[in-house]
Coordinates of C-alpha atoms in Angstrom, one line a residue:
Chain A
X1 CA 80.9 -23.2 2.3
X2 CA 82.8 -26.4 1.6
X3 CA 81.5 -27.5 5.1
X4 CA 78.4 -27.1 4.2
X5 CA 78.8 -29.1 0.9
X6 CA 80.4 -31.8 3.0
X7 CA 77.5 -31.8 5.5
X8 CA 75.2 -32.2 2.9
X9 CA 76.6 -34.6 0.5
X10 CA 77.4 -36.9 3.4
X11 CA 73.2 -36.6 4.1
X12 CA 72.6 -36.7 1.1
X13 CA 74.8 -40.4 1.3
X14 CA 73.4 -41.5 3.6
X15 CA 69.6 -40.8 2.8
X16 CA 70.5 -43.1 -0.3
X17 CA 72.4 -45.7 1.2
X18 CA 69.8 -47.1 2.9
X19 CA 66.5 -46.3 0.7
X20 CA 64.2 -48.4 2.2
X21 CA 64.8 -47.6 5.6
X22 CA 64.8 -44.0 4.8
X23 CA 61.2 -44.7 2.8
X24 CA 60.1 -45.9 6.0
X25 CA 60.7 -43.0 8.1
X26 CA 59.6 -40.9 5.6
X27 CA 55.9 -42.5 5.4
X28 CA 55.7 -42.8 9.2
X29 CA 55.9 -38.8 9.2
X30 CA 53.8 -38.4 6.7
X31 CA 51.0 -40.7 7.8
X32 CA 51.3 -39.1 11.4
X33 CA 51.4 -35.3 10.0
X34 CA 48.5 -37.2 7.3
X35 CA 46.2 -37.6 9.9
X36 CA 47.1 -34.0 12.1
X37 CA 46.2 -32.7 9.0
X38 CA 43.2 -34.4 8.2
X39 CA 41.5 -33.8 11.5
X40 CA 42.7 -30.1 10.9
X41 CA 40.9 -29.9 7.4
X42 CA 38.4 -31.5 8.6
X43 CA 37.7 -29.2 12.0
X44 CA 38.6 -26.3 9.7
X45 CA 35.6 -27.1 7.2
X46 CA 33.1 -28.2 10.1
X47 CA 33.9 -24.9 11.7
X48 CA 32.9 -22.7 8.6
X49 CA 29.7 -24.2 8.1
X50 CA 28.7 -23.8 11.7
X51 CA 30.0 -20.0 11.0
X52 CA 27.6 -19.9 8.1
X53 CA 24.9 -21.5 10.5
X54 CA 25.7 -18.9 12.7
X55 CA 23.9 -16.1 10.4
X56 CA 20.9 -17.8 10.3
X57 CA 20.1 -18.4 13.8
X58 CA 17.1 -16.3 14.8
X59 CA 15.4 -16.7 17.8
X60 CA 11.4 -17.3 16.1
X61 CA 8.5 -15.6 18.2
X62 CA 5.1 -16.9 17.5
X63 CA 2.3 -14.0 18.3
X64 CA -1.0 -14.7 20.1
X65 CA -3.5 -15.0 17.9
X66 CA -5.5 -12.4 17.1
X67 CA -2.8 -9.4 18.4
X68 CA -3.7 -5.9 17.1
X69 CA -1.3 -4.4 14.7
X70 CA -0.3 -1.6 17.4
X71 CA 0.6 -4.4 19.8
X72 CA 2.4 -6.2 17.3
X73 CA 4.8 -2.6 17.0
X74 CA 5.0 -2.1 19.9
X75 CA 6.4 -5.8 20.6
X76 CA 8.6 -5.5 17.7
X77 CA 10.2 -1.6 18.7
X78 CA 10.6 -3.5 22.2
X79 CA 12.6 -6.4 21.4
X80 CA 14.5 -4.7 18.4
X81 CA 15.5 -2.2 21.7
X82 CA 16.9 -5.3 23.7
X83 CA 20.6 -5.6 23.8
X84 CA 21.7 -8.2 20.8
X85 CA 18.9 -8.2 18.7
X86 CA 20.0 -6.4 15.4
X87 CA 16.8 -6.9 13.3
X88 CA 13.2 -8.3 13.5
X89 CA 10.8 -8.7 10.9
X90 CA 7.0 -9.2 11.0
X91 CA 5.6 -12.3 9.6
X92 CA 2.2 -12.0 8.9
X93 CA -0.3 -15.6 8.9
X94 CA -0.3 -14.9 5.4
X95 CA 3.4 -14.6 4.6
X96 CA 3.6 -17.4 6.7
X97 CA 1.9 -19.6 4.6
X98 CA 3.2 -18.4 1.9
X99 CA 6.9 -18.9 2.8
X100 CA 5.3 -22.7 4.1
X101 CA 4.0 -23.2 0.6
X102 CA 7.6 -22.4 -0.9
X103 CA 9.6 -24.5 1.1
X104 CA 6.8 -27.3 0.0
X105 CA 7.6 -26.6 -3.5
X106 CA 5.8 -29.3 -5.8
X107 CA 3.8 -30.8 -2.7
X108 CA 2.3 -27.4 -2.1
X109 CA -1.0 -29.1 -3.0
X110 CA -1.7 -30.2 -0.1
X111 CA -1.8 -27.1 1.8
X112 CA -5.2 -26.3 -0.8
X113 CA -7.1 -28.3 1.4
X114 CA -7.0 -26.1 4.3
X115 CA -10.4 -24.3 5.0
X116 CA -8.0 -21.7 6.9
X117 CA -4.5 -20.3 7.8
X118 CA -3.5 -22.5 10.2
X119 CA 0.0 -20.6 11.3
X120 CA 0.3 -17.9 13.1
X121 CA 1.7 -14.6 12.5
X122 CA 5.5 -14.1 14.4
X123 CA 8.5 -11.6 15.0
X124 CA 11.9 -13.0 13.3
X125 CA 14.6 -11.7 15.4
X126 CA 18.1 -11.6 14.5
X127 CA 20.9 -11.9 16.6
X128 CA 23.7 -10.5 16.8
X129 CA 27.2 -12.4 16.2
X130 CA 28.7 -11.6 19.4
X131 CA 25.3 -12.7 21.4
X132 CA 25.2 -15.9 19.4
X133 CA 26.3 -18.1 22.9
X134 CA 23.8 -20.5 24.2
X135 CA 23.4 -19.1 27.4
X136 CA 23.0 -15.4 25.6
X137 CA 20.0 -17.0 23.4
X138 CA 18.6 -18.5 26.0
X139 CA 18.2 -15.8 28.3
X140 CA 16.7 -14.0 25.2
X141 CA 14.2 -16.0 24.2
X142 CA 13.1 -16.2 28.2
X143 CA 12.6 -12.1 28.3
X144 CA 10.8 -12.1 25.3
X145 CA 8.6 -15.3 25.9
X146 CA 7.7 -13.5 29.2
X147 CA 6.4 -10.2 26.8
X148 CA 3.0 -9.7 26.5
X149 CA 1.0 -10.8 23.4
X150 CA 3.9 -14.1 22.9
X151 CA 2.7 -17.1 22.4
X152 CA 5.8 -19.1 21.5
X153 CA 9.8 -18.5 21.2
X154 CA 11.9 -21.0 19.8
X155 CA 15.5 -20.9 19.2
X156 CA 17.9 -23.2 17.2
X157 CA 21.0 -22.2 19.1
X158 CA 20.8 -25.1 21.7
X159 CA 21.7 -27.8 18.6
X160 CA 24.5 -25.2 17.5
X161 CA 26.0 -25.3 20.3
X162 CA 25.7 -29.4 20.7
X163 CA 26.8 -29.1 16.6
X164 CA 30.3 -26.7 18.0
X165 CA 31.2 -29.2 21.1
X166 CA 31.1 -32.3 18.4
X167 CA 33.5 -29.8 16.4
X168 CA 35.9 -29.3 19.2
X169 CA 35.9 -33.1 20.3
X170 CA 36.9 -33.9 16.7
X171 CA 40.0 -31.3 16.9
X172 CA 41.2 -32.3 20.5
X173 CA 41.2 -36.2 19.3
X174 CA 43.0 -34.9 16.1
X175 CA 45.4 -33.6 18.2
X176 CA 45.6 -36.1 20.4
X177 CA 45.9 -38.7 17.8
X178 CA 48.8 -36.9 15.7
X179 CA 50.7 -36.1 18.8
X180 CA 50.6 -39.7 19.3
X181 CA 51.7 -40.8 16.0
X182 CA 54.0 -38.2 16.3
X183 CA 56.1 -39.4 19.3
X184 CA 56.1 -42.7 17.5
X185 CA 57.4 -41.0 14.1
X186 CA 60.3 -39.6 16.5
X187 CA 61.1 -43.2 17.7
X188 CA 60.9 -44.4 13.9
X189 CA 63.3 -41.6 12.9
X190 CA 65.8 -42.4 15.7
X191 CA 65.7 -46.1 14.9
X192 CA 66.9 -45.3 11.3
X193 CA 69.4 -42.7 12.2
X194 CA 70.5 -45.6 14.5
X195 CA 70.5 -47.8 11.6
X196 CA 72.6 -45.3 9.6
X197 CA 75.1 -44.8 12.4
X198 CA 75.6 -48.8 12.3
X199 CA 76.0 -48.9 9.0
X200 CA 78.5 -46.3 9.1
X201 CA 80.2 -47.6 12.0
X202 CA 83.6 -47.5 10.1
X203 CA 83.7 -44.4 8.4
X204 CA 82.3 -43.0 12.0
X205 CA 85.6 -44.8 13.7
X206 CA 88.3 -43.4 11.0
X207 CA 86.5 -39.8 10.9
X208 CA 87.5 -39.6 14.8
X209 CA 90.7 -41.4 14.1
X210 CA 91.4 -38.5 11.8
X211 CA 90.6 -35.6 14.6
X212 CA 86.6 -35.4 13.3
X213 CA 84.9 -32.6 15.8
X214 CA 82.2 -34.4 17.9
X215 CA 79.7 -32.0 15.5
X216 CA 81.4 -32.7 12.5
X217 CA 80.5 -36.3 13.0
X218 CA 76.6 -35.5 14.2
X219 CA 75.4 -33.0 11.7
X220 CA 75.5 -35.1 8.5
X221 CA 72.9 -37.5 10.5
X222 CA 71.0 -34.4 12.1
X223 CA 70.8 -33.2 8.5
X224 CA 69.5 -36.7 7.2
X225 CA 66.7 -36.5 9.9
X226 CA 65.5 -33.0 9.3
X227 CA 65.5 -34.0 5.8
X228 CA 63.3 -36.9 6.7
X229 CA 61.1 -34.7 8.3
X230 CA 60.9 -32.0 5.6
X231 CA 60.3 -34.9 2.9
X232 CA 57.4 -36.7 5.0
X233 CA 55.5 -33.3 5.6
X234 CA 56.0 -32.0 2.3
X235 CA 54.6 -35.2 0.9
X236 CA 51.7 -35.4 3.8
X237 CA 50.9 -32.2 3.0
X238 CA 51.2 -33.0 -1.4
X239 CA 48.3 -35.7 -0.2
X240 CA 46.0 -33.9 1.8
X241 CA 45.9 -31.0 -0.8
X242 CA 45.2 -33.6 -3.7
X243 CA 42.8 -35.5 -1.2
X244 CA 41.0 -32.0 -1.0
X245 CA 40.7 -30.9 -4.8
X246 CA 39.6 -34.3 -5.2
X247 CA 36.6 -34.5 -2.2
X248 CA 35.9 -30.8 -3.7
X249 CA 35.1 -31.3 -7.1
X250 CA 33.4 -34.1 -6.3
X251 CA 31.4 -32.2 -3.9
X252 CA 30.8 -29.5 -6.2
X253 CA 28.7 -32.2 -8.5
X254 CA 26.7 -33.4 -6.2
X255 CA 23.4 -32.0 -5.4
X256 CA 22.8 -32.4 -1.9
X257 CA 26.2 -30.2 -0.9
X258 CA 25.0 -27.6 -3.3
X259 CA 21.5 -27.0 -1.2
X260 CA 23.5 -26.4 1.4
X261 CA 26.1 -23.2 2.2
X262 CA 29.0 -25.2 2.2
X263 CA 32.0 -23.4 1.0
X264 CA 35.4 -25.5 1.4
X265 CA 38.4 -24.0 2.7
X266 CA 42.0 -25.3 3.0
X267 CA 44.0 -25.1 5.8
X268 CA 45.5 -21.7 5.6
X269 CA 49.3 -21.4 4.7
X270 CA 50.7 -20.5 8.4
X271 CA 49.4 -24.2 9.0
X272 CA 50.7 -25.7 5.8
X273 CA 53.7 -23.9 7.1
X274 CA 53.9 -25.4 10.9
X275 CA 53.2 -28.5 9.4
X276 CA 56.2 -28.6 7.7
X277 CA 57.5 -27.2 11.2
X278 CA 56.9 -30.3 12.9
X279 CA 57.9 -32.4 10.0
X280 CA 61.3 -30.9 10.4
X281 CA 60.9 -31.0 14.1
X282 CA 60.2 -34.4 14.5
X283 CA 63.5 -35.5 11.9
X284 CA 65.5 -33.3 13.8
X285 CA 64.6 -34.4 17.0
X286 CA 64.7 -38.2 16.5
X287 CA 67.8 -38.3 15.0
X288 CA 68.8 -36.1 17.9
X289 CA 67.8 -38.9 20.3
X290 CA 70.0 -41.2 18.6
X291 CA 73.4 -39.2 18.1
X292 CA 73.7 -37.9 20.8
X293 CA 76.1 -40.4 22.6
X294 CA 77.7 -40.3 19.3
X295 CA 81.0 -38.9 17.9
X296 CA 82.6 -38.9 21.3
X297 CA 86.4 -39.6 20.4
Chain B
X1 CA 108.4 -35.1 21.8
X2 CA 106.9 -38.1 23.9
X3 CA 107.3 -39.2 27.0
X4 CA 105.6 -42.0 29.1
X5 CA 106.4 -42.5 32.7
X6 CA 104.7 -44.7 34.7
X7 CA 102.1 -45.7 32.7
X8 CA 100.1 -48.7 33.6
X9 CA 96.7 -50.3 32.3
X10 CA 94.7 -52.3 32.6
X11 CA 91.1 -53.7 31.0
X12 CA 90.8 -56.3 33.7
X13 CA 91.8 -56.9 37.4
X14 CA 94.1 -60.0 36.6
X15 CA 95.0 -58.9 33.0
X16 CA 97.3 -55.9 33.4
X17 CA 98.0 -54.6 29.6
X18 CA 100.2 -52.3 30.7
X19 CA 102.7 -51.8 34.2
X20 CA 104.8 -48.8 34.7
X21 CA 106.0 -47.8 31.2
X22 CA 108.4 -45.1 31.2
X23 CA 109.6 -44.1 27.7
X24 CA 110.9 -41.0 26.2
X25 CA 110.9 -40.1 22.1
X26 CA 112.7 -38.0 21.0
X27 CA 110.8 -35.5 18.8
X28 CA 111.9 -36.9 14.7
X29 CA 112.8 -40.8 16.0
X30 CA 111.8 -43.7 14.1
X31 CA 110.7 -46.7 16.8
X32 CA 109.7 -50.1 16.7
X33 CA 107.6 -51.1 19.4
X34 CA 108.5 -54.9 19.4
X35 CA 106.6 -57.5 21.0
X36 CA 104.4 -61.0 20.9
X37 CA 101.2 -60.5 20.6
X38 CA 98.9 -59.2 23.6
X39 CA 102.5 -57.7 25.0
X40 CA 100.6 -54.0 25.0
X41 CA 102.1 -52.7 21.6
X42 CA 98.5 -51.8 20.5
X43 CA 97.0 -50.3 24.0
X44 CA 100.8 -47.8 23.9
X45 CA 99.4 -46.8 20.9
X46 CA 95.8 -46.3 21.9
X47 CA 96.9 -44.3 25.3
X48 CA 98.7 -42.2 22.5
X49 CA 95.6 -41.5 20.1
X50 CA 93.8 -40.6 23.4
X51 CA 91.5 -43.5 22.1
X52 CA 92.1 -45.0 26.1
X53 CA 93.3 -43.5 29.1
X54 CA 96.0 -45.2 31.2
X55 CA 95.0 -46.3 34.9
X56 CA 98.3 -44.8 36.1
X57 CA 100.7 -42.7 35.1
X58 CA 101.1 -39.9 32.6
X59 CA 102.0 -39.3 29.0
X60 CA 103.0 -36.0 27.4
X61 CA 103.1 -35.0 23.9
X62 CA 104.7 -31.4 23.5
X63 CA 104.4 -31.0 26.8
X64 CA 100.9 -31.8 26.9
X65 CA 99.2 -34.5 29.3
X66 CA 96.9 -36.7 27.0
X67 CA 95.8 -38.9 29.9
X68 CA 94.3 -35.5 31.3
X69 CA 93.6 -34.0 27.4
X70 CA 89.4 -32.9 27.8
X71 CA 87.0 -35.0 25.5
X72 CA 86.6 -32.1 23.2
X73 CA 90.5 -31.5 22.9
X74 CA 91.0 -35.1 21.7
X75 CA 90.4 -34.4 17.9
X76 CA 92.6 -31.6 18.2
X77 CA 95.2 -34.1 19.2
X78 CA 94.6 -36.8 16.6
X79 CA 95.2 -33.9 13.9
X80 CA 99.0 -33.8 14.9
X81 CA 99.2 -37.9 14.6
X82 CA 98.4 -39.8 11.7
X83 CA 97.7 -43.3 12.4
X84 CA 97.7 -46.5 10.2
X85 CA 96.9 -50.0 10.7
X86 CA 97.0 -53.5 9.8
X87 CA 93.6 -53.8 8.5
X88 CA 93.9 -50.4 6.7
X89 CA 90.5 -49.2 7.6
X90 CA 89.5 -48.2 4.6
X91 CA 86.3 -47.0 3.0
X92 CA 85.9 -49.8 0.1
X93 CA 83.6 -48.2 -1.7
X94 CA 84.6 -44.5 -2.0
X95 CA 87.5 -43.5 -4.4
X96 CA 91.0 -43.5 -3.6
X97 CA 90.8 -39.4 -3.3
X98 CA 87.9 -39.5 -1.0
X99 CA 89.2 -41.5 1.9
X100 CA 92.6 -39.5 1.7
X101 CA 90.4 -36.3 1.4
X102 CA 88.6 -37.2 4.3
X103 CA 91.1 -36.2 6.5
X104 CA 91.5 -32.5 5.1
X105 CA 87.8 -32.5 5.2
X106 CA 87.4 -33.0 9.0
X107 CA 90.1 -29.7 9.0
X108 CA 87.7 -27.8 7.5
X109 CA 89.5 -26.6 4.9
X110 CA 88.8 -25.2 1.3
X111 CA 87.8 -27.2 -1.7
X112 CA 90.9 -26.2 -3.1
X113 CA 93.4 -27.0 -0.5
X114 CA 91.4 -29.8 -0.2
X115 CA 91.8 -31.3 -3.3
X116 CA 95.6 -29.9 -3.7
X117 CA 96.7 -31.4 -0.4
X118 CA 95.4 -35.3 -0.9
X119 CA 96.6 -35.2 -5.0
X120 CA 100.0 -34.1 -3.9
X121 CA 100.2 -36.7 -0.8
X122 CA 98.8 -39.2 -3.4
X123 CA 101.4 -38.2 -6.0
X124 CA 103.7 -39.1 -3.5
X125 CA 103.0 -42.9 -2.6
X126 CA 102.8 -43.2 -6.1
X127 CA 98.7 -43.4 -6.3
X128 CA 97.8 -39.7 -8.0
X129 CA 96.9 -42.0 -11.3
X130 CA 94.5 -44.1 -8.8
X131 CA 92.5 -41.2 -7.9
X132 CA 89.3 -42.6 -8.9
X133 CA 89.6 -46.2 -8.1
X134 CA 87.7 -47.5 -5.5
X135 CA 89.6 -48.7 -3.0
X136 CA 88.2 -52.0 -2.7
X137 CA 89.7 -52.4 -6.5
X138 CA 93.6 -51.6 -5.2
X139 CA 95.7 -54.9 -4.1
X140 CA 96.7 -54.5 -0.5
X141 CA 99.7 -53.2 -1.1
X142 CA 97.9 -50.1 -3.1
X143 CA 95.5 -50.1 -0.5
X144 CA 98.3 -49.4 2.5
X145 CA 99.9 -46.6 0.7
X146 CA 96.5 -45.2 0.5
X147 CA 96.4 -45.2 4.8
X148 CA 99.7 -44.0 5.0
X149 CA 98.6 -41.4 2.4
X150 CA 95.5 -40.3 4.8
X151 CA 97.7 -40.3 7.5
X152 CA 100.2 -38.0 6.3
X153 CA 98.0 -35.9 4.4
X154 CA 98.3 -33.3 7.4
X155 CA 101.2 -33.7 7.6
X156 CA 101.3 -34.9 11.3
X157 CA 104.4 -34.7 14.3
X158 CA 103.5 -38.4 14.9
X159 CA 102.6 -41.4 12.9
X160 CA 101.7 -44.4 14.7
X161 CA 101.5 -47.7 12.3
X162 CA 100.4 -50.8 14.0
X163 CA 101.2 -54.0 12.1
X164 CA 101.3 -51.8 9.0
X165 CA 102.9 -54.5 6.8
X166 CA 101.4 -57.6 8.7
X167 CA 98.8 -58.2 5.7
X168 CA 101.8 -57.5 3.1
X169 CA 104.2 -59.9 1.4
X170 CA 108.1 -59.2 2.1
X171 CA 108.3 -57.0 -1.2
X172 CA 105.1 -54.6 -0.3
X173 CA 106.4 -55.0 3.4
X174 CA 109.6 -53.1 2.3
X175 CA 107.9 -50.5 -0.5
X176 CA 105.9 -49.4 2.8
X177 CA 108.9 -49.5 5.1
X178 CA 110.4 -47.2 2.5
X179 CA 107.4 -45.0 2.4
X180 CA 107.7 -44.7 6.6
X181 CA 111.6 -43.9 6.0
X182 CA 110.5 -40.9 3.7
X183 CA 108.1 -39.7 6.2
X184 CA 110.6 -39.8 9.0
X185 CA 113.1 -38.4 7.0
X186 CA 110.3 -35.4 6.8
X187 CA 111.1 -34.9 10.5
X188 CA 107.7 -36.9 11.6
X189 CA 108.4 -39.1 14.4
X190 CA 107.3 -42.5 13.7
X191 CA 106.1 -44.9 15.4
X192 CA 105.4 -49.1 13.9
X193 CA 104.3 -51.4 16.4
X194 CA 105.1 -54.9 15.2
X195 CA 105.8 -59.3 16.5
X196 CA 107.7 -59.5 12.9
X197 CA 111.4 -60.3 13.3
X198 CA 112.3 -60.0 9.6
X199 CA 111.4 -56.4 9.8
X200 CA 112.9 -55.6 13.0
X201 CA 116.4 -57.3 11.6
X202 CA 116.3 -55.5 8.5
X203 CA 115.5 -52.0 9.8
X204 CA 118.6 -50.9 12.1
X205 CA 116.2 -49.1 14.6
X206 CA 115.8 -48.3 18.0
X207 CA 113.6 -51.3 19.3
X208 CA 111.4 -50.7 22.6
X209 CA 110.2 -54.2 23.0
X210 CA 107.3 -55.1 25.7
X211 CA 106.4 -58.3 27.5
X212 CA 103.6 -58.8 29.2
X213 CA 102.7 -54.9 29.5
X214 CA 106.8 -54.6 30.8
X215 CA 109.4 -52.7 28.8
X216 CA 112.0 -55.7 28.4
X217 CA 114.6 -53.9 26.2
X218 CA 115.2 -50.5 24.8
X219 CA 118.1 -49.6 22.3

């Protein structure tokens, strides 16, 4: 225990002795983990509201005009019985127009113009979540367009999937960015444990003149490092979380986000917790690099 | 007990430090290693810390071959020999107790035994009521009885003192020849490595005096 206390309090020293250069490291790992973190929150949130996209993606069949209403059952028990389709509802010319002159809202005027029903009448099919791939949808909307009595399909899943790939790229070149800033935050952390061993040169010389264990000498400094690492995540992770409540209830004010299904989320805690992982992680490693010829008799 | 035989080093081709030393202490022996300077008083002492290995030769402490002693082993060695030096190599800015704790510390010992072992070495040289100084605050006089305190603190079989009083004026240079007296007298052997004639011709000891990395006289 009193090992321990010594271990410590000598970190502890040495995290103080030299407050600017500690300051340093610390911001470097938290402007690295800063931006893992960002591009995270970011992915995370872009990822939900494609998931909430998701549900609405119907694959839209527009009916020849004119189709009985036998032939319209019959086309609607034969695509519900196609594998992936979990429900499809008949819209008639009229409900079409109706739903059209909703969606116009105040401008609906315009529509009293018409001397007829310009729409036609269609089958909105739903798909199910685990058909919801591009490829799935595609194939789909081919068998049905090919049914008898179709005069149209069209599908929104094509500009999904675009939407998902421009997701992804922004989570790869998150991670590629932080692991970047990351190998530099281990070089900045081995520079100042460096720094610290220099400026402890002498008590480092009389600790092995006085029969100091090789680990006796490294662990204060290994300590100081995963302390640097613990500090710059905790704080990097302080900042994205204020950063968040701040873009949120900002968000929640503002009309345009409420039209929308937007619902924020936060990166989960295993995250906030492998954050804090690699904060440690990248202390512990850097001052690693630099000790490790050090306290050699 | 130490014995050297056949020692030799050397840091460059031309400039031998050391060439075949043979020497043999008896376990409890207070010597003078006498000498100019560059005569190879300090690298004896360094081949005995283990701090440098000798290019020939061998050197046994209890039977032990430092020259041979594996990296990991050499701590365990510097915990039997306390060592002080001209420059004191002190920590100026920690307290008095804290660079004589030190050397406890690195034992791993309790908190306790920690802090009885460096107050009753410090009540010793005369420095308990100093405790909390800072060492940069002591004159030098303070501030060597505060090296010889670390080094004895363990209690060690050896102490090795190079120029211990060559920063002193004659009256701290014989309070901290008195001081290495009481450790000897303790049973530690001692060992002072000095070029000061005054102190060799008031201190009626053996005298091993080198030349040019040679052993010139012994007795």
């Amino acid at each position: 225990m009193h090992r321990i206390a010594y271990f410590l309090k000598a970190a502890l020293r040495g995290l103080t002795s030299n407050p600017l250069v500690s300051a340093i490291s610390i911001v470097t790992i938290t402007v690295s983990l800063l931006t893992l973190g960002t591009f995270y929150l970011v992915y995370l949130n872009l990822r939900a509201t494609a998931a909430s996209w998701g549900g609405e993606v119907q694959i839209v069949t527009y009916l020849a005009e004119g189709l009985p209403a036998d032939e319209v059952n019959r086309l609607s028990d034969e695509i519900s019985r196609m594998p992936g389709v979990s429900a499809v509802k008949y819209v008639s010319r009229d409900d079409a127009l109706e739903r059209f002159r909703k969606d116009l809202g105040g401008q609906s005027g315009i529509l009293d113009g018409l001397s007829s029903n310009p729409l036609p009448a269609s089958l909105d099919i739903q798909i199910r979540e685990r058909s919801r791939a591009a490829p799935q949808v595609r194939e789909m909307a081919g068998q049905i367009a090919s049914l008898r009595g179709v005069d149209d399909v069209q599908y929104g899943q094509e500009w999904l999937d675009q939407y998902q790939t421009a997701v992804n790229f922004i989570r790869i070149a998150g991670a590629m960015l932080g692991a970047f800033l990351l190998i530099g935050s281990i070089l900045v952390v081995a520079n100042t444990i460096k720094l610290a061993l220099y400026s402890r040169r002498e008590e480092l010389e009389i600790l092995s003149l006085v029969g100091a264990s090789k680990s006796f000498v490294r662990i204060p400094f290994l300590i100081e490092g995963l302390a640097q690492g613990v500090l710059g995540a905790a704080l990097a992770g302080g900042i994205l979380y204020g950063g968040y409540r701040l873009l949120v209830d900002r968000m929640s004010e503002s009309l345009v986000l409420n039209l929308g299904h937007f619902d924020p989320v936060f990166l989960p805690l295993p995250m906030i917790l492998s954050l804090l992982g690699i904060g440690a992680a990248v202390g512990l490693f850097g001052s690693a690099l630099s000790v490790r010829h050090f306290g050699r008799p | 007990m130490i014995q050297i035989s056949h020692v030799s080093k050397s840091y460059s081709e031309d400039v031998p430090a050391l060439v075949d030393v043979n020497l043999v202490i008896a376990k409890g022996e207070f010597v003078f290693l006498a000498g100019p300077s560059g005569a190879g008083k300090s690298t004896l002492l360094k081949l005995l810390l283990g701090a440098e290995t000798p290019n020939d030769g061998q050197i046994l402490i209890d039977g032990r071959n430092v020259s041979r002693l594996r990296r990991s082993h050499i701590p365990l060695l510097r915990r039997k020999i306390g060592v002080v030096f001209q420059d004191f190599k002190l920590l100026l800015n920690r307290s008095v107790f804290e660079n004589v704790a030190l050397a406890v510390e690195v034992l791993g010992e309790s908190r306790n035994r920690v802090q009885q072992k460096t107050w009753r070495v410090l009540k010793s040289v005369g420095l308990a009521h100093k405790m909390h100084t800072k060492a940069i605050l002591l004159s030098g006089g303070e501030q060597q009885r505060v090296a010889i305190a670390r080094a004895i603190v363990n209690e060690p079989d050896i102490l090795l003192a190079d120029e211990p009083t060559g920063n002193l004026d004659p009256d701290l240079t014989l309070e901290i020849m008195k001081f290495l007296r009481q450790v000897n007298a303790r049973g530690t052997t001692v060992i002072i490595a000095t070029h000061d004639p005054d102190l060799l011709a008031r201190f009626n000891k053996r005298q091993v005096v080198l030349d040019r990395g040679r052993v010139v006289a012994d007795g």
